[in-house]
mmCIF file of C-alpha atoms in Angstrom:
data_model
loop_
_atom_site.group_PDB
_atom_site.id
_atom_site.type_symbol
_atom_site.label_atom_id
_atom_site.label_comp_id
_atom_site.label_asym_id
_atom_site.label_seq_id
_atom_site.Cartn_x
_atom_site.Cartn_y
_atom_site.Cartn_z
ATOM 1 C CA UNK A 1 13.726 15.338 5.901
ATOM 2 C CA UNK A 2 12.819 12.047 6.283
ATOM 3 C CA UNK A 3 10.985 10.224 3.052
ATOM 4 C CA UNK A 4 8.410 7.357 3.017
ATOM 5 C CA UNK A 5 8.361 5.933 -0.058
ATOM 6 C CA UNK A 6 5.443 3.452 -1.461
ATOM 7 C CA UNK A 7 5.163 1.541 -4.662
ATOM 8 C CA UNK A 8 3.230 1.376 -7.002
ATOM 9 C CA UNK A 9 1.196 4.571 -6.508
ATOM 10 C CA UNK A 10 -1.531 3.095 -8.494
ATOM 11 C CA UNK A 11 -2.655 -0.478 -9.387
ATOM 12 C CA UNK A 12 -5.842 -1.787 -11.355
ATOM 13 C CA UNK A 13 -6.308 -5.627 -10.859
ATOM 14 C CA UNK A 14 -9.051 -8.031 -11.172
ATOM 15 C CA UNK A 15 -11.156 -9.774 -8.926
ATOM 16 C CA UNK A 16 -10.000 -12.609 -7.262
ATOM 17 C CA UNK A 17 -5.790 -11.916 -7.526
ATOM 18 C CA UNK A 18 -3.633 -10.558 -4.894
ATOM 19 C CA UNK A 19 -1.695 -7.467 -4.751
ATOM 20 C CA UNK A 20 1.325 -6.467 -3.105
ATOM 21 C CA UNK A 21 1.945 -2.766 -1.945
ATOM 22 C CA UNK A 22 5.846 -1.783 -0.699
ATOM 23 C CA UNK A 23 6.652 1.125 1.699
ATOM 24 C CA UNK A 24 10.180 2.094 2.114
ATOM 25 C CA UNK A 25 11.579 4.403 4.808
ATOM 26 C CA UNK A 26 14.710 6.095 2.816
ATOM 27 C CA UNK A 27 17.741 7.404 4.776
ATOM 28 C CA UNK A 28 16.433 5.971 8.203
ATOM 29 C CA UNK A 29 15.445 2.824 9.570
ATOM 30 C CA UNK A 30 11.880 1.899 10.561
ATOM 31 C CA UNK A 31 11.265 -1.385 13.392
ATOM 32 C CA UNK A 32 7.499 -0.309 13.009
ATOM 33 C CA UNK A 33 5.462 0.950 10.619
ATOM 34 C CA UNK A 34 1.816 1.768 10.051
ATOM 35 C CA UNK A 35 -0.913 0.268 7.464
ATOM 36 C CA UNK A 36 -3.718 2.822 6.874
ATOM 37 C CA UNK A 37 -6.473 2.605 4.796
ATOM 38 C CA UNK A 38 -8.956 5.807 3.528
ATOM 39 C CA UNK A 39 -12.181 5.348 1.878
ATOM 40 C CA UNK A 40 -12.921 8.435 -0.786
ATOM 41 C CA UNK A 41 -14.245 11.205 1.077
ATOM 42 C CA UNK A 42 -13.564 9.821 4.528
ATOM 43 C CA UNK A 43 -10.678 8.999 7.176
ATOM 44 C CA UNK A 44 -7.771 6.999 7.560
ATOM 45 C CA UNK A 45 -8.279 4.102 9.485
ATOM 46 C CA UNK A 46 -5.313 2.166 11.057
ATOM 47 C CA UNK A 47 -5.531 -1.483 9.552
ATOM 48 C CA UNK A 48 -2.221 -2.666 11.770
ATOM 49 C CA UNK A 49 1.271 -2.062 12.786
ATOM 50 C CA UNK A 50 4.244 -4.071 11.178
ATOM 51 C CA UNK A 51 6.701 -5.010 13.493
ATOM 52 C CA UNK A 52 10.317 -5.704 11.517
ATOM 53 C CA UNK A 53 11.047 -9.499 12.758
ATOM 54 C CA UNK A 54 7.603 -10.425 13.750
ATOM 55 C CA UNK A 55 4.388 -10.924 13.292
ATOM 56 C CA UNK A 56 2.195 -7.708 12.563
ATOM 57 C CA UNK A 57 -0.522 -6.637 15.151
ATOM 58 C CA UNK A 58 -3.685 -6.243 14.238
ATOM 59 C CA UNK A 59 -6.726 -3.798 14.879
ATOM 60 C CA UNK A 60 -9.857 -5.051 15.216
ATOM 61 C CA UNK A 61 -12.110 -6.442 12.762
ATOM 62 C CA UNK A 62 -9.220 -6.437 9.932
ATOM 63 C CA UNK A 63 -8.924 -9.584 8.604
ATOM 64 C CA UNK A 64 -5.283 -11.237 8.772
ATOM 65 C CA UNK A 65 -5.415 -13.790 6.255
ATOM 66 C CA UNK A 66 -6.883 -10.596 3.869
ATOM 67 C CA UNK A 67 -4.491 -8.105 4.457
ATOM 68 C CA UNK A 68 -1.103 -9.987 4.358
ATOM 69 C CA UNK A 69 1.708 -7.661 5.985
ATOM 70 C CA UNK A 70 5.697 -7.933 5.815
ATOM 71 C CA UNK A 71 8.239 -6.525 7.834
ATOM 72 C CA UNK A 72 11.541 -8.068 6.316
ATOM 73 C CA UNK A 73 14.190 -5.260 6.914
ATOM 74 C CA UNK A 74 14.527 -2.457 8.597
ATOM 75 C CA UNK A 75 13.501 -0.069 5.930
ATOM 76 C CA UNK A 76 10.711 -2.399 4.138
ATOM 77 C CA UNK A 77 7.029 -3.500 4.776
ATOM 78 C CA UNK A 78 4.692 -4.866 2.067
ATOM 79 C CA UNK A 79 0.869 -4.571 2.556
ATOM 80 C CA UNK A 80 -0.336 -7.885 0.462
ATOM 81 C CA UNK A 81 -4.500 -8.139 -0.556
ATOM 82 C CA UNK A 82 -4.992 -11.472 -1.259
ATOM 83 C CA UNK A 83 -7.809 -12.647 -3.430
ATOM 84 C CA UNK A 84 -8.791 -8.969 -3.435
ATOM 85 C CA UNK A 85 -12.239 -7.537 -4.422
ATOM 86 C CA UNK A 86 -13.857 -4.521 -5.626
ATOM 87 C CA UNK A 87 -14.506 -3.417 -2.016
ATOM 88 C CA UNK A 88 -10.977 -4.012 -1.475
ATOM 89 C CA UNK A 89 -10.612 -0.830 -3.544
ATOM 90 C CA UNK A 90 -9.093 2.307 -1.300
ATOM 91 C CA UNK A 91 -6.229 4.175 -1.244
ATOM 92 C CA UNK A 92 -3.643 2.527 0.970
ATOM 93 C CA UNK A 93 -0.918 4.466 3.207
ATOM 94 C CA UNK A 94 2.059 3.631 5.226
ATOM 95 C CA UNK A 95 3.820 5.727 7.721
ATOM 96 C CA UNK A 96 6.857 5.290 9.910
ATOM 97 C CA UNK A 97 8.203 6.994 12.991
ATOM 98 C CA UNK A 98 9.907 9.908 11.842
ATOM 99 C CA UNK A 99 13.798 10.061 13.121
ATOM 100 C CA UNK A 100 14.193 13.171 15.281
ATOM 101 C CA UNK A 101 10.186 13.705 15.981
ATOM 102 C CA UNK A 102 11.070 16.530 18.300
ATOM 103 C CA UNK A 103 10.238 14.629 21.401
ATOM 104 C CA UNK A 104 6.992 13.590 20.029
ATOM 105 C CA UNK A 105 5.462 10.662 17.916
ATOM 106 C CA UNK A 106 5.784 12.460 14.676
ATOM 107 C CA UNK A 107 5.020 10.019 11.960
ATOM 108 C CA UNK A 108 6.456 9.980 8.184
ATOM 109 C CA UNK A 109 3.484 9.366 5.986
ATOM 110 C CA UNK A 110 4.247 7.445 2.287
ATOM 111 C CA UNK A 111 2.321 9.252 -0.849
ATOM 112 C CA UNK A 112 -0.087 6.222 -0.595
ATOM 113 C CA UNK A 113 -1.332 3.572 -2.999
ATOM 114 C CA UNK A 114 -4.994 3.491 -5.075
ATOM 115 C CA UNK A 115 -5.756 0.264 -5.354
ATOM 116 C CA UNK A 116 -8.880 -0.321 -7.951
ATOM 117 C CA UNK A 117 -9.893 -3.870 -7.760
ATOM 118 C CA UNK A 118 -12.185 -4.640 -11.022
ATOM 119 C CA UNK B 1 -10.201 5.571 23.857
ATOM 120 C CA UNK B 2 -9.730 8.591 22.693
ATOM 121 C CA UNK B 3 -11.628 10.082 19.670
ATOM 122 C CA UNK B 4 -11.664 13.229 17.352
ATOM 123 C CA UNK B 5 -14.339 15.122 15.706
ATOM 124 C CA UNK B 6 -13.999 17.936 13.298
ATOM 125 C CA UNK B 7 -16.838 19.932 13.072
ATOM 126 C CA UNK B 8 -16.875 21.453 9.928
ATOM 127 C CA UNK B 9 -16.561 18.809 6.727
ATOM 128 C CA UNK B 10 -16.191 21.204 4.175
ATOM 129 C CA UNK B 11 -15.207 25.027 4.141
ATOM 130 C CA UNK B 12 -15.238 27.049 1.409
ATOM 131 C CA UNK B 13 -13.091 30.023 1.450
ATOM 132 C CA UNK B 14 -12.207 33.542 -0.718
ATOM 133 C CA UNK B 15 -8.390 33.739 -1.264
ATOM 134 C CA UNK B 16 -6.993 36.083 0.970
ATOM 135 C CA UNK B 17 -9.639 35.654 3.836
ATOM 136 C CA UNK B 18 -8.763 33.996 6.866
ATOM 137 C CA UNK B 19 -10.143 30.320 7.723
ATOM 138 C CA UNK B 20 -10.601 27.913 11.175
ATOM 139 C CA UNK B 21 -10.791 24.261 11.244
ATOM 140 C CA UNK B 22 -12.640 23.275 13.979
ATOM 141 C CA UNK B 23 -11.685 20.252 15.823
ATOM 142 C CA UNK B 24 -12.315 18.705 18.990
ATOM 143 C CA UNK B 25 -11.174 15.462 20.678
ATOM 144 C CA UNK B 26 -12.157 13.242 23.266
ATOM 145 C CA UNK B 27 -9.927 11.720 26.321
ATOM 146 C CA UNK B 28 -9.654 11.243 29.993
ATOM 147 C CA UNK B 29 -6.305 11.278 29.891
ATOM 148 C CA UNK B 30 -3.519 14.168 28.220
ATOM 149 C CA UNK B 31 -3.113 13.411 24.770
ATOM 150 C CA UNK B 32 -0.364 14.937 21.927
ATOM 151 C CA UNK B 33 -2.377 16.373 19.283
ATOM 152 C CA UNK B 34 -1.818 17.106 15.212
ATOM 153 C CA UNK B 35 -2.992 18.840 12.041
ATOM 154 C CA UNK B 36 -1.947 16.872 9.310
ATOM 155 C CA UNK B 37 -2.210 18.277 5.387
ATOM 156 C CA UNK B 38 -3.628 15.874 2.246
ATOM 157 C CA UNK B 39 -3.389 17.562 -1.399
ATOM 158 C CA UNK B 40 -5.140 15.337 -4.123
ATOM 159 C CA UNK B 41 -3.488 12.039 -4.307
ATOM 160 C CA UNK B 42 -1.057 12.629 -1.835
ATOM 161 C CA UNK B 43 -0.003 10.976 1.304
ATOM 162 C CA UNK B 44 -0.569 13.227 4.510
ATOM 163 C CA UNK B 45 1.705 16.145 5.263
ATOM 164 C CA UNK B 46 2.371 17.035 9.413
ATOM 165 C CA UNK B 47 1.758 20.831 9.837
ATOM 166 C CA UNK B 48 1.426 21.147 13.573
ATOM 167 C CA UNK B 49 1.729 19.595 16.684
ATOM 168 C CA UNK B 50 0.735 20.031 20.507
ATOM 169 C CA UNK B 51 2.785 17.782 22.949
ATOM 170 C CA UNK B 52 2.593 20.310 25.813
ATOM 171 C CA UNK B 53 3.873 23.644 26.983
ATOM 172 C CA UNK B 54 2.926 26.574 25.481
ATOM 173 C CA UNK B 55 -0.947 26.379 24.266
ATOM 174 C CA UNK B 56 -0.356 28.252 20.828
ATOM 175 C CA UNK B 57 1.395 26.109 18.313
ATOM 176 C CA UNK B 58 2.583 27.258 15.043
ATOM 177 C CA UNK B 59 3.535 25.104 12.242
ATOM 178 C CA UNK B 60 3.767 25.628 8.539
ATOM 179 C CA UNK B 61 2.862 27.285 5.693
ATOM 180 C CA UNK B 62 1.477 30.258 7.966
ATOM 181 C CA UNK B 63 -1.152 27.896 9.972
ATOM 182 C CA UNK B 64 -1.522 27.602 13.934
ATOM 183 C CA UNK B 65 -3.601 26.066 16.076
ATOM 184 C CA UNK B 66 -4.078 26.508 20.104
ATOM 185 C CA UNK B 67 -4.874 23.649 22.529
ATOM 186 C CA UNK B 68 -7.959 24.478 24.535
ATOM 187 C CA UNK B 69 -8.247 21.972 27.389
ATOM 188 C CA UNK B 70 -10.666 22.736 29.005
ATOM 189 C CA UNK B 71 -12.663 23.151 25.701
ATOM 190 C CA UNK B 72 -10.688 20.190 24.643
ATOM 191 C CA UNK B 73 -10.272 21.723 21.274
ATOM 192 C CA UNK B 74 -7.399 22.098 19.412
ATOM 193 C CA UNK B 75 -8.905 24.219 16.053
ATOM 194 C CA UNK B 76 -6.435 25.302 13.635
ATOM 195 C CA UNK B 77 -6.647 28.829 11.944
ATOM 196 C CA UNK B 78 -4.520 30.794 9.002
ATOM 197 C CA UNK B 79 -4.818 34.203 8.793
ATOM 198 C CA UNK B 80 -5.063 34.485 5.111
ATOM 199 C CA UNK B 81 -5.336 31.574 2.861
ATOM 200 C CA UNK B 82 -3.967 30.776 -0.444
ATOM 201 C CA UNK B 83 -5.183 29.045 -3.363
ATOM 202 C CA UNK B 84 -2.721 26.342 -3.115
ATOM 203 C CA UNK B 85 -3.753 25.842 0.570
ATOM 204 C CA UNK B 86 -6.821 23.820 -0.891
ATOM 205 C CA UNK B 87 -6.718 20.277 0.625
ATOM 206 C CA UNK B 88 -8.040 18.010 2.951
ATOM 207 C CA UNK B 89 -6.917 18.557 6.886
ATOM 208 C CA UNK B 90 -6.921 16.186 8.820
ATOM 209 C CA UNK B 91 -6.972 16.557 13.263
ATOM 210 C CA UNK B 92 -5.129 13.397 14.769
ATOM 211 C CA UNK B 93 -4.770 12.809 18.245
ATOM 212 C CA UNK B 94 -2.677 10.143 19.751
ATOM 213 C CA UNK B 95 -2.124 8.452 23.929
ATOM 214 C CA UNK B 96 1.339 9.007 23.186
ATOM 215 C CA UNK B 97 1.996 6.546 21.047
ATOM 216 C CA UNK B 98 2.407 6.361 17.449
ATOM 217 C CA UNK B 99 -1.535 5.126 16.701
ATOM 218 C CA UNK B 100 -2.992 7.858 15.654
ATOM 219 C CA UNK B 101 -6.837 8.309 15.547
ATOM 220 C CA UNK B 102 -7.808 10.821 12.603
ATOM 221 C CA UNK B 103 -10.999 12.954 12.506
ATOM 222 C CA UNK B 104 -13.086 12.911 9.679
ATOM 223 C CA UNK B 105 -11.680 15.324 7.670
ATOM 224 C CA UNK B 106 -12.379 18.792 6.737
ATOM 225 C CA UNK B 107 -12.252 20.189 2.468
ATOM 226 C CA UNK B 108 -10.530 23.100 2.395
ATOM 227 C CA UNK B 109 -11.732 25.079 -1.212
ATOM 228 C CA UNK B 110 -10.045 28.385 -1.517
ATOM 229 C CA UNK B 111 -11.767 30.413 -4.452
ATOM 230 C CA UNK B 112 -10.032 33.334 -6.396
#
């Protein structure tokens, strides 16, 4: 089936650098794909939607020039947090459209990335 | 906008007994709806969907769920649970689109 793949699964950095996050759809290609970030014990929360070519959109109250998103190709989207800081810290997951949904909008979800920001 | 609420945060289970996640969703217009699957560390796994049609949906690993509209529920059940079926479920429904808004989550802990 189809694979999501995100890199690095874990990263520790201090306060104040940035941090880049990659998610790669493998075997299929991906025009959109989906930033979410979960708090421990709670829900994902969709951060924005990468759009391969243009500029990513956006939910409200998620700060652009924080969360720096990608969409070069057609199989990669990078999630940058610039000048990040401990509340920064979550676990970070990407998801694509998954080829042959069965009619529906079945979504490919990556294996996510902890970010720990010290 | 639509929203989802799962009733039941945690739910502790004995291996072998049979379990229901609760989960209802909010919408004034027909929405598809999911269970989705998180084990520790782990991206999210689909296990079911409802896009329409018949109201009983089975997916995997033994789990189904039925759509309820006028309940506008969608709970999920398993007849008899495993240990390895301890994780965190997640109920997603989305305007047919791919944004998906995910309840709050519900701890599955199956005990020998």
């Amino acid at each position: 089936g189809a694979v999501v793949s995100q890199h690095p699964s874990r990263v520790i950095c201090k306060s104040g650098t940035s941090v880049k996050i990659e998610c790669r759809s493998l075997d299929f290609q991906a025009t959109t794909m989906f930033w979410y970030r979960q708090f421990p014990k709670q829900s994902l929360m969709l951060m924005a939607t990468s759009n391969e070519g243009s500029k990513a959109t956006y939910e409200q109250g998620v700060e652009k020039d924080k969360f720096l998103i990608n969409h070069a190709s057609l199989t990669l989207s990078t999630l940058t947090v610039t000048s990040a800081h401990p509340e920064d810290s979550s676990f970070y997951i990407c998801s694509a459209p998954s080829p042959g949904g069965g009619g529906a909008n079945v979504l490919t979800f990556g294996a996510g990335s902890r970010l720990t920001v010290l | 906008a639509q929203s989802v609420t799962q009733l039941d945060s945690q739910v502790p289970v004995f291996e072998e007994a049979p379990v229901e996640l609760r989960c209802n969703y909010s919408s004034s217009v027909s929405v598809y709806l999911f269970w989705y699957v998180q084990y520790p560390n782990q991206g999210l796994q689909l296990l079911l969907k409802y896009l329409s049609g018949s109201t009983l949906v089975k997916g995997i690993n033994g789990f189904e769920a039925e759509f309820n509209k006028s309940q506008t529920s969608f709970h999920l059940r398993k007849p008899s649970v495993h240990i390895s079926d301890t994780a965190e479920y997640f109920c997603a429904v989305t305007l047919h689109d791919y944004k998906l808004s995910f309840g709050a989550g519900t701890t599955v802990t199956v005990r020998a």
